Short mmCIF file of C-alpha atoms in Angstrom, two decimals:
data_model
loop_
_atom_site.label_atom_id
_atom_site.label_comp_id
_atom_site.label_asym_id
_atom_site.label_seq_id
_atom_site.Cartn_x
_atom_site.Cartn_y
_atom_site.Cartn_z
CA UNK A 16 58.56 228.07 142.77
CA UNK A 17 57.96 224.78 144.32
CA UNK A 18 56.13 222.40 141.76
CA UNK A 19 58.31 223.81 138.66
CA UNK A 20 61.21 221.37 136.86
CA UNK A 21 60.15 218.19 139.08
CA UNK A 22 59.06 216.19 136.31
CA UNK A 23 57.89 212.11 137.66
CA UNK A 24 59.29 209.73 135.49
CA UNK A 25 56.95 207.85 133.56
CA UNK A 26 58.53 204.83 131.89
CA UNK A 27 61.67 203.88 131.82
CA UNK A 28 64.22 201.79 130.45
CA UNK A 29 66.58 199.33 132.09
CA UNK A 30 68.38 196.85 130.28
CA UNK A 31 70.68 194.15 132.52
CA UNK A 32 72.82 192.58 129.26
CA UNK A 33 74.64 194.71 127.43
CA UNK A 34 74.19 194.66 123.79
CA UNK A 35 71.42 192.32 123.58
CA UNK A 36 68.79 194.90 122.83
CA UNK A 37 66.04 192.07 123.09
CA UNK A 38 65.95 191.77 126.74
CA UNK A 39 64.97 194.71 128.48
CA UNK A 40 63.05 195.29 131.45
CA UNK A 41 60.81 198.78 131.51
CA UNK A 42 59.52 200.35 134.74
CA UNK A 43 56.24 201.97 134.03
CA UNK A 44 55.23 204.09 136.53
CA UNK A 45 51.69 204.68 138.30
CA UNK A 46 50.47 201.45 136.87
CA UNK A 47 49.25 198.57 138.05
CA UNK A 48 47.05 194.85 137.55
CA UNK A 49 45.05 196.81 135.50
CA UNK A 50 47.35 197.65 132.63
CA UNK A 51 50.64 194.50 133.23
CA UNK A 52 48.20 192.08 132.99
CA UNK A 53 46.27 193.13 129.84
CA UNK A 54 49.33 194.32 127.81
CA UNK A 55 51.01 191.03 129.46
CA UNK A 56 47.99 188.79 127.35
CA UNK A 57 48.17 190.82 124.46
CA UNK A 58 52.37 190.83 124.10
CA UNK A 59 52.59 187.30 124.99
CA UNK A 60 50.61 186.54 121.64
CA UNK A 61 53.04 188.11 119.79
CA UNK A 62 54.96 185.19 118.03
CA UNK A 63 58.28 187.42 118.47
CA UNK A 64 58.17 187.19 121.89
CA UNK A 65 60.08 184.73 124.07
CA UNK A 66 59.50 185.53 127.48
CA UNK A 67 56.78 188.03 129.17
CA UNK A 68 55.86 189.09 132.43
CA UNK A 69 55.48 191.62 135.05
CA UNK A 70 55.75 192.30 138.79
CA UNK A 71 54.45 194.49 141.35
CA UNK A 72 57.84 195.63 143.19
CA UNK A 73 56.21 196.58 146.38
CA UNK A 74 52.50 196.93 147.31
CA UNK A 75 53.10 200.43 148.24
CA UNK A 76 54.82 201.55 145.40
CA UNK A 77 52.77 202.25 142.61
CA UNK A 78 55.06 200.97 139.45
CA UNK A 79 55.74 197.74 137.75
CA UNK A 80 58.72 195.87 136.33
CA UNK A 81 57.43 194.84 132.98
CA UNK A 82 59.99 192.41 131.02
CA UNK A 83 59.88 191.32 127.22
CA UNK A 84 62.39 188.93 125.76
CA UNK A 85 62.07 188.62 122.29
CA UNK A 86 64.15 185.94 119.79
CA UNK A 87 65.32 186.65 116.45
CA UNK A 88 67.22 190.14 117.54
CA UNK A 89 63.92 192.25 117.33
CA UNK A 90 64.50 194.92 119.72
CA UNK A 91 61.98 195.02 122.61
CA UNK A 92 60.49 198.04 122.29
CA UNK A 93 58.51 196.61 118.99
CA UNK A 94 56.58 194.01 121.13
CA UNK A 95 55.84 197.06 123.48
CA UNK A 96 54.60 198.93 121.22
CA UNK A 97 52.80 196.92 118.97
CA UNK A 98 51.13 195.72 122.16
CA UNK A 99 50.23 198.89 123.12
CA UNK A 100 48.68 199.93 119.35
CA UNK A 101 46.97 196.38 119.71
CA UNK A 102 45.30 197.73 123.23
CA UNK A 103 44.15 200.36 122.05
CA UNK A 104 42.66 199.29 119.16
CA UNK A 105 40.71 196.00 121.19
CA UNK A 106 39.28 199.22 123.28
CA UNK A 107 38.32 201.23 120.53
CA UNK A 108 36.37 197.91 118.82
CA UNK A 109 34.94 197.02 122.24
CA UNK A 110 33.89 200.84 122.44
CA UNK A 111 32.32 200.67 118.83
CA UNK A 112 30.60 197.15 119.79
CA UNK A 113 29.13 198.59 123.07
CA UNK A 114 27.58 201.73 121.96
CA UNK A 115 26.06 200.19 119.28
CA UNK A 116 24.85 197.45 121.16
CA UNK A 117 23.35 200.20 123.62
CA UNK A 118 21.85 201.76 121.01
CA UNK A 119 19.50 198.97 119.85
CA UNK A 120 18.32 197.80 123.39
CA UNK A 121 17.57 200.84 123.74
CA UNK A 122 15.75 201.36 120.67
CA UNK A 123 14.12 197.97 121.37
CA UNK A 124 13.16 198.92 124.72
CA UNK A 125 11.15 201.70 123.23
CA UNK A 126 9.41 199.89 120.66
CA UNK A 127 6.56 198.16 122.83
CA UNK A 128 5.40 201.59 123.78
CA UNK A 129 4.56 203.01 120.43
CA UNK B 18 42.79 161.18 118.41
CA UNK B 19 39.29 162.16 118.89
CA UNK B 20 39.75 161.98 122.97
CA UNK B 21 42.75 163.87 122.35
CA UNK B 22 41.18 166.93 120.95
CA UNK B 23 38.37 167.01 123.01
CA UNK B 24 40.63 166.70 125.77
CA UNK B 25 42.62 169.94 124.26
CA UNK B 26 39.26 172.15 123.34
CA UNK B 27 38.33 171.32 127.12
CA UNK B 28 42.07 172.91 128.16
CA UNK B 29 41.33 175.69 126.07
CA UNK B 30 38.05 176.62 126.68
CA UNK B 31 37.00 175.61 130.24
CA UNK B 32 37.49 176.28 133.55
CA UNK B 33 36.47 173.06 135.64
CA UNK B 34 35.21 173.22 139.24
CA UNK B 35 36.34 170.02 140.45
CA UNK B 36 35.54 168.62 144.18
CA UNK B 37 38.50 169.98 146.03
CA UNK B 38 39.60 172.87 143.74
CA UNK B 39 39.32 174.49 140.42
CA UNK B 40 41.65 173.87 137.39
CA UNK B 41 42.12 175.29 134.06
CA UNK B 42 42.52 178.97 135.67
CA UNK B 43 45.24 180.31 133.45
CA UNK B 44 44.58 181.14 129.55
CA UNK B 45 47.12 178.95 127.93
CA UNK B 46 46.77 180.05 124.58
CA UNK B 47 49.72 181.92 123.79
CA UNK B 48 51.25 180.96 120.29
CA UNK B 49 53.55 177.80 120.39
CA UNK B 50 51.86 175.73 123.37
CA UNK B 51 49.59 173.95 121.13
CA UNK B 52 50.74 172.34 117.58
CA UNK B 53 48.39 172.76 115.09
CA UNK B 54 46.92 175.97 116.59
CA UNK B 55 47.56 179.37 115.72
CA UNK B 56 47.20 181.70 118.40
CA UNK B 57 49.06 184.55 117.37
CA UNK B 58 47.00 187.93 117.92
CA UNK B 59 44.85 189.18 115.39
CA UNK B 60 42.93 191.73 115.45
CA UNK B 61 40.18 190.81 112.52
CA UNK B 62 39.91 187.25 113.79
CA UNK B 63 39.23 189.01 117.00
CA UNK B 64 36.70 191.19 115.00
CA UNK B 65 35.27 188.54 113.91
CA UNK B 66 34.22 186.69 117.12
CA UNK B 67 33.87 189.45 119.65
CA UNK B 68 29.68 189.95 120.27
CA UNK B 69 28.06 191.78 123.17
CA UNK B 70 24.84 190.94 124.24
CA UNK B 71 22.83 193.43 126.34
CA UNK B 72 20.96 191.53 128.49
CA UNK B 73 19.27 194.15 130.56
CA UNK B 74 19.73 197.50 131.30
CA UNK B 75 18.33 200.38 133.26
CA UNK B 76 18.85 203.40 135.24
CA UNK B 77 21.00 201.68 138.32
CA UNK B 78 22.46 198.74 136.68
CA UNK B 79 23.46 196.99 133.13
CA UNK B 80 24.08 193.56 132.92
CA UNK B 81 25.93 192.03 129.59
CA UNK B 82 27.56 189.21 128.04
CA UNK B 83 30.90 190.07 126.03
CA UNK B 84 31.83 186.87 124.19
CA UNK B 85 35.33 186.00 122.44
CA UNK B 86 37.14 188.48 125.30
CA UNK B 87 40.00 187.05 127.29
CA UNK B 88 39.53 187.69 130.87
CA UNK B 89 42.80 189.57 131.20
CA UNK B 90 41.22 192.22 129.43
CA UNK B 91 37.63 192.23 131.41
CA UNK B 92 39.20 192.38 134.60
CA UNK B 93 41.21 195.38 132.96
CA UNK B 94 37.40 197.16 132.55
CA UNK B 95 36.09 196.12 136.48
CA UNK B 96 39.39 197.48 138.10
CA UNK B 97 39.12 200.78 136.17
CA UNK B 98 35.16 200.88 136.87
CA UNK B 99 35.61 200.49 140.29
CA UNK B 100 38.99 202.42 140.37
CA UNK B 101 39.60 205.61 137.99
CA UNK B 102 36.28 206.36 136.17
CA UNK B 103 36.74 209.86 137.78
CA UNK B 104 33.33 211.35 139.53
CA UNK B 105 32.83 214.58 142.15
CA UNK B 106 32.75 214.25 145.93
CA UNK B 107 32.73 216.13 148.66
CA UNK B 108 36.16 216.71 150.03
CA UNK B 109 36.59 220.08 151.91
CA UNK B 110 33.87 220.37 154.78
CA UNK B 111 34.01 223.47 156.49
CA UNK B 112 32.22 223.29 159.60
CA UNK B 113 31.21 226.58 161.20
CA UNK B 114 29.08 225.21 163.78
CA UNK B 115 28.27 221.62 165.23
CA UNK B 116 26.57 221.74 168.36
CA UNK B 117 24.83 217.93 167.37
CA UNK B 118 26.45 214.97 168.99
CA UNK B 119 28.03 213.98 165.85
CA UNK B 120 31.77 214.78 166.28
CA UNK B 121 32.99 216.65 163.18
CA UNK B 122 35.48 214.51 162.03
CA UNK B 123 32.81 211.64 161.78
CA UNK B 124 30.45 214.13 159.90
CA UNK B 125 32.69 215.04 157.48
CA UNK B 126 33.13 211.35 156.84
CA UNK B 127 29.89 210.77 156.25
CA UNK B 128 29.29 213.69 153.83
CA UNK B 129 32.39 212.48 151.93
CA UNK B 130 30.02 209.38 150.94
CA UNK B 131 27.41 210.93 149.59
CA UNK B 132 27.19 210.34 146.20
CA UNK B 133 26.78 214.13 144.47
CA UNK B 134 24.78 214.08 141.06
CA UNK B 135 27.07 215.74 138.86
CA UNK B 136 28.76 215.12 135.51
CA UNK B 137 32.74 214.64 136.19
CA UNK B 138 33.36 215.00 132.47
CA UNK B 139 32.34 218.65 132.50
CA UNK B 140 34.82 219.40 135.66
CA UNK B 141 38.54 219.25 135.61
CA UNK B 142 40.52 218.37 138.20
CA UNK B 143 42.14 220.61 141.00
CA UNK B 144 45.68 221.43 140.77
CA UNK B 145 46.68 220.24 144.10
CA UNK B 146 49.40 222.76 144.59
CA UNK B 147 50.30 226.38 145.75
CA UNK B 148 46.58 226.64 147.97
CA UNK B 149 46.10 228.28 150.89
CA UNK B 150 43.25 226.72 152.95
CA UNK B 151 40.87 229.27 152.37
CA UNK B 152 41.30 229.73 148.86
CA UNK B 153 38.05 228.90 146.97
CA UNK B 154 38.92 226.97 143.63
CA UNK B 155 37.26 228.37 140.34
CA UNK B 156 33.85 227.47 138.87
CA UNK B 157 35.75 224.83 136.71
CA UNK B 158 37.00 222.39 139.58
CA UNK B 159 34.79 223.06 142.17
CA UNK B 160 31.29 222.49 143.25
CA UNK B 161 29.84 224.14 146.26
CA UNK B 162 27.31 223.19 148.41
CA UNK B 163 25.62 224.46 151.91
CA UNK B 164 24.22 222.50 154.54
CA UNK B 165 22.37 224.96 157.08
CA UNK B 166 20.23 223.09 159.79
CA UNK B 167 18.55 224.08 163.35
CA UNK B 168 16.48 221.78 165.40
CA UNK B 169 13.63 223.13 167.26
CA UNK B 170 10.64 221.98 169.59
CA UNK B 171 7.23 221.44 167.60
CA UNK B 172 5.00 224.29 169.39
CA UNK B 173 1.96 222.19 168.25
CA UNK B 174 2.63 219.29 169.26
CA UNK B 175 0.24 217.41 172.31
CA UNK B 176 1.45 217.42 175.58
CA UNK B 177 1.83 213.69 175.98
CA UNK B 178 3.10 212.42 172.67
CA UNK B 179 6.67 210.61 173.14
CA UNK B 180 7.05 210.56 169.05
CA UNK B 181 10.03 212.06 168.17
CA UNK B 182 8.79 213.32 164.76
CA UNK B 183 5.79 214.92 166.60
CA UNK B 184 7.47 217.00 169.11
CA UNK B 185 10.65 218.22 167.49
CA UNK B 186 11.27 219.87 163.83
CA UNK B 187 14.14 219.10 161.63
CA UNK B 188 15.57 216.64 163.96
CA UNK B 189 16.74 214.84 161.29
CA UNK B 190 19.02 215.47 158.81
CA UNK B 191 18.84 214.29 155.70
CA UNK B 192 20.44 214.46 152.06
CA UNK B 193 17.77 216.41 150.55
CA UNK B 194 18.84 219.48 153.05
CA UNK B 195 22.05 220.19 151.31
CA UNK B 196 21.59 222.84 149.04
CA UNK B 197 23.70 223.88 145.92
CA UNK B 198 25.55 227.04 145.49
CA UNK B 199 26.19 227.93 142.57
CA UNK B 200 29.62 229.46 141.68
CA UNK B 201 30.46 231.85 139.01
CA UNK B 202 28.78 230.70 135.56
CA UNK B 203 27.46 227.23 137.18
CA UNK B 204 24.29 228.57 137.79
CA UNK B 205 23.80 229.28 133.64
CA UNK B 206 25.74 225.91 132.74
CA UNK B 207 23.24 223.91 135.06
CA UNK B 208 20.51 225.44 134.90
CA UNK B 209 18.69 222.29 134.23
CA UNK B 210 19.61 219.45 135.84
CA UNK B 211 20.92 221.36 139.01
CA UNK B 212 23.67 219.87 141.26
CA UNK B 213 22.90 218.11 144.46
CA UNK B 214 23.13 214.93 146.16
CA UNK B 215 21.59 211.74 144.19
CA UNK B 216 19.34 210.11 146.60
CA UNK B 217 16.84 212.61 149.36
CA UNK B 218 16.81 210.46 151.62
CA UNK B 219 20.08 209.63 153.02
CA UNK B 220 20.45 210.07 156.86
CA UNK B 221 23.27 212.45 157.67
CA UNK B 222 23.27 213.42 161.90
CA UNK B 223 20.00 213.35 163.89
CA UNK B 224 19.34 216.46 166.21
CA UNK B 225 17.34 217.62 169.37
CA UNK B 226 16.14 221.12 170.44
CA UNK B 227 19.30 224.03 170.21
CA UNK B 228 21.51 221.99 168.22
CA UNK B 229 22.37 223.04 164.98
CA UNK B 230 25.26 222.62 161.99
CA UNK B 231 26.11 225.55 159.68
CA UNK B 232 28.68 223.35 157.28
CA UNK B 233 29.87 224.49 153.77
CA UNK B 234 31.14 221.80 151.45
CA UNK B 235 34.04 222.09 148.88
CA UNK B 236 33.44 219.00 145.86
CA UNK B 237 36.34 218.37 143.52
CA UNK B 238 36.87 215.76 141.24
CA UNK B 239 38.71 212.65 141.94
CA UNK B 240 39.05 208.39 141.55
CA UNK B 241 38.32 206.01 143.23
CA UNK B 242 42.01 204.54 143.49
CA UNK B 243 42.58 208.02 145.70
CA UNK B 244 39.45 207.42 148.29
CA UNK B 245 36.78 205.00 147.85
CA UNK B 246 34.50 207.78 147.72
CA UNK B 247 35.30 208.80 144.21
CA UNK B 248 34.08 205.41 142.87
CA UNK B 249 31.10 205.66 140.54
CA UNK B 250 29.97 202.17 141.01
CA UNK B 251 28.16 200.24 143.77
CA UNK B 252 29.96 197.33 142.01
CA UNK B 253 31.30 196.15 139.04
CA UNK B 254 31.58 192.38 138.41
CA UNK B 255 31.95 189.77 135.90
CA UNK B 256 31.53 185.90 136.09
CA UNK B 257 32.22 183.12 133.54
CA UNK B 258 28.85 181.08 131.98
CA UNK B 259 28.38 178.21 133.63
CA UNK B 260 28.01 174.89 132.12
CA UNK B 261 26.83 171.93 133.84
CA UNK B 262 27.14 168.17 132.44
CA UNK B 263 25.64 165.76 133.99
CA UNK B 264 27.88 162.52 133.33
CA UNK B 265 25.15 159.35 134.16
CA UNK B 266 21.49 159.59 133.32
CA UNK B 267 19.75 159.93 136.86
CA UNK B 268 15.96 158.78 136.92
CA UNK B 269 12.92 158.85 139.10
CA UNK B 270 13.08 160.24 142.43
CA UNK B 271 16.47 161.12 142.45
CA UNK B 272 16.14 162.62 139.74
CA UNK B 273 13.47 165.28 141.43
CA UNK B 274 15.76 165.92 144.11
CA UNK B 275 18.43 166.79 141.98
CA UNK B 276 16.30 169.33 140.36
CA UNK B 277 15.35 170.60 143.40
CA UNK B 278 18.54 170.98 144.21
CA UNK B 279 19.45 174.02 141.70
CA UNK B 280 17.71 177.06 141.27
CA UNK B 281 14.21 176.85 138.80
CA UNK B 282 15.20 176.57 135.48
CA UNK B 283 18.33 175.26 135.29
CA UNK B 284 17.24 171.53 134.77
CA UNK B 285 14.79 170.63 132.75
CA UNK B 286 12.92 166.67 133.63
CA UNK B 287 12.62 164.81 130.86
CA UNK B 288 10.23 161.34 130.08
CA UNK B 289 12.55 158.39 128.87
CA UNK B 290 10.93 155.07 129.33
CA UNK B 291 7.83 155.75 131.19
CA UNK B 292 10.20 157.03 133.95
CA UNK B 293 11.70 160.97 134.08
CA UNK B 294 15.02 161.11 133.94
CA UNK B 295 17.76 163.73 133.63
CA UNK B 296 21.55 164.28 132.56
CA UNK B 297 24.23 164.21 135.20
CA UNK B 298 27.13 166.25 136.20
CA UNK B 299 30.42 168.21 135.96
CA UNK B 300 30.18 172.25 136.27
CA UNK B 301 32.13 173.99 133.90
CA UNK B 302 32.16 177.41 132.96
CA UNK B 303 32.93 178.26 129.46
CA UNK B 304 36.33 180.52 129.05
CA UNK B 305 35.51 183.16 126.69
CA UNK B 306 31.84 184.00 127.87
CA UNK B 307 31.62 186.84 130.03
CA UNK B 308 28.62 188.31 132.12
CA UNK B 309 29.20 191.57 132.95
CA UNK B 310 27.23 192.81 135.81
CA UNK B 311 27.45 196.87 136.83
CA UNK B 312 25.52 198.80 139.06
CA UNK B 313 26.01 202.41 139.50
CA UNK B 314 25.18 204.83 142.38
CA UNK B 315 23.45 207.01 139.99
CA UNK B 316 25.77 209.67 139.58
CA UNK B 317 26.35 208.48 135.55
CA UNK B 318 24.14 205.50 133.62
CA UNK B 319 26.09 202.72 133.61
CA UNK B 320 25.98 202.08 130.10
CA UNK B 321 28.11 205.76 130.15
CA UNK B 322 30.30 204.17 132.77
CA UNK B 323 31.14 201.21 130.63
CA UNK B 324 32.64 203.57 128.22
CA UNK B 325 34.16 206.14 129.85
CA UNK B 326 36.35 203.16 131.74
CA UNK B 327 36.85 201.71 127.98
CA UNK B 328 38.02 205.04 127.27
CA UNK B 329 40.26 205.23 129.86
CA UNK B 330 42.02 202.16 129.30
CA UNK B 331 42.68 203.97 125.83
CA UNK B 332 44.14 206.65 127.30
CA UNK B 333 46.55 205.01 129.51
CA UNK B 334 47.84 203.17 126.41
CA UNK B 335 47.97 206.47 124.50
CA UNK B 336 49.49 207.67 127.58
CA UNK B 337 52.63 204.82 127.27
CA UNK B 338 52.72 205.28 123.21
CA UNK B 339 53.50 208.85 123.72
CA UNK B 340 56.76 208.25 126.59
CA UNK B 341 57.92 205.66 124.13
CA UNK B 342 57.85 207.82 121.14
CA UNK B 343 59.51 210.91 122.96
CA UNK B 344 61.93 208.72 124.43
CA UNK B 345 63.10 207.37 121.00
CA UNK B 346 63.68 210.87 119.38
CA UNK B 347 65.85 211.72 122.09
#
């Protein structure tokens, strides 16, 4: 059955030095601007972090290099994920914010005609 | 020491249109470029400065200010609102007759474009896959719709009118002549706001006497990274507040013309000495205010919009936390 056991790779994992498990560089898959440069701003404010950026490969490939370096011998995946938590959790305030905001406008909006 | 920091609160917070180009682009405040600062994320200092400020907001369009955001982050929310908010389209056109002089390739085209008023979040999308051609997609992916058309000659009209609306019938086609069809349970699940296109009175071929289309329409669900079709948004943008300074005091005349010069409002004439005078200038636009400006093409509010591309920036993190975690445990 065509379709079954081809699984796409998501994110992966390449590291260039060999035991220095603060330099890595991931490949995350059907991404883009959209998420390297957000998690890029919200990584680089990590105080950990010595060096972080991304790259677009090749317009028509839809994946991006993403590189942490970190000091101190934290491994790189805590950056990455700590970025990631710290994503989501902007989103969910900004979601909280929004709808709330909404909510009263709205609410406003209707006052003048009672 | 005073310059100084003024100097280093204008890095930080401004973005200067100068003559020949604009400086002060990048956001420089990562922790360790400034001493004396701590920039170092966090989240309840972030909390604590973040506001949004509705400042209108109705059917077709929202506009809002979101203050304390970086712009990494708001550019994050316009690519995914004009990119993956997911909505329905038309994609499969069966066309079982086109006699009009609209080729069918263009047709097809067009009806791709038409925005179709239906909630994406209560579809799911079609497993692109094992189909044959003909094979109709359940009630839960797909939305069917029929557009049936004949153009005739108006028996009643005069003999020497030359007005095309007076001496033919249906000789135009327009949105409001596709019909829904519902599939399995749809027509119990929609029984109220009904499916169709969003605006009547959208132009789709123009026929004369014998011609005729017989076209059914497949919709699935889809973003707009995949075809531009699928984008829920007639656009999505954002700009920085602008700040003017004016750096001399400017008086009299010149001082009308000045204000003449901007839009009404944005300088205000003021009486010093017996003679008006006004405030001079250097355009800024301050960093960390953002006005958010979305319009939609009715198919969601765009308030709704806002958060289901919120939401979706969520899930793609989610998405990532998930690879990482299985990847560690193996």
């Amino acid at each position: 059955m065509a379709g079954e056991g081809e699984k796409k790779p998501v994110l992966e994992m390449v590291q260039a030095d060999g035991a220095d498990e603060g330099c890595v560089t991931f490949v995350l898959h059907d991404e883009d601007h959209t998420l390297g440069n957000s998690l890029r701003y919200l990584i680089m404010k990590n105080g950990d972090v010595d060096f972080c950026g991304y790259t677009i490969t090749h317009p028509s490939e839809s994946k991006i290099n993403f590189r942490i370096q970190t000091r101190g011998g934290v491994a790189a995946t805590e950056p990455l994920r700590r970025g990631l938590n710290e994503l989501s959790d902007v989103c969910q305030h900004v979601l909280n914010t929004f709808q709330a905001r909404v909510n009263e406008f709205k609410e406003r909006q209707e006052q003048p005609m009672e | 020491m005073a310059a100084i920091t003024k100097n280093v609160e204008e890095i930080r917070n401004r973005v200067i249109l100068g003559e020949f180009g604009v400086k002060n682009v990048h956001t420089t405040d990562y922790p360790g470029n400034y001493p004396g600062y701590d920039d170092t994320w966090d989240l309840e200092k972030f909390q604590k400065n973040f506001r949004i400020d509705v400042v209108n907001l109705d059917e077709s369009s929202m506009e809002f200010d979101m203050v304390g955001i970086d712009a990494a982050i708001a550019n994050a929310f316009r690519r995914i609102l004009l990119a993956e908010v997911p909505t329905m389209a038309i994609e499969k056109v069966f066309i079982y007759n086109n006699t009009s002089i609209v080729q069918d390739e263009v047709l097809a085209h067009r009806l791709g474009l038409i925005p179709i008023k239906a909630d994406p979040r209560l579809f799911e999308y079609r497993n692109t896959g094992d189909e044959t051609v003909e094979e109709e997609g359940s009630e839960i992916d797909t939305i069917q719709l029929q557009l049936k058309i004949k153009c005739s000659r108006n028996p009643r009209a005069s003999k020497d009118s030359s007005d095309p609306r007076e001496l033919y019938l249906n000789h135009m086609v327009y949105s409001k002549d596709i019909k829904w069809v519902p599939i399995g349970n749809q027509a119990d699940v929609f029984v109220d706001s009904g499916i169709g296109p969003v605006h009547d009175d959208i132009l789709v071929a123009q026929l004369r006497p014998g011609q005729e289309l017989d076209i059914t329409m497949h919709c699935v669900k889809g973003i707009g990274k995949d075809h531009a079709k699928f984008s829920p948004v007639a656009t999505a943008s954002y700009r920085l507040l602008p700040e003017i300074t004016l750096l001399e005091p400017v008086e009299g005349e010149m001082a009308e013309r000045l204000k003449r010069c901007f839009s009404r409002g944005v300088i205000e004439l003021e009486d010093v000495n017996g003679k008006s005078e006004l405030t001079n200038l250097t355009r800024h636009l301050k960093n960390i205010i953002i006005i958010f400006t979305v319009e939609s093409t009715g198919i969601l509010p765009p308030d709704v919009l806002v958060t289901e591309a919120v939401k979706v920036l969520m899930t793609k993190c989610q998405r990532f936390l998930g690879e990482l975690d299985s990847s560690e445990m193996e």
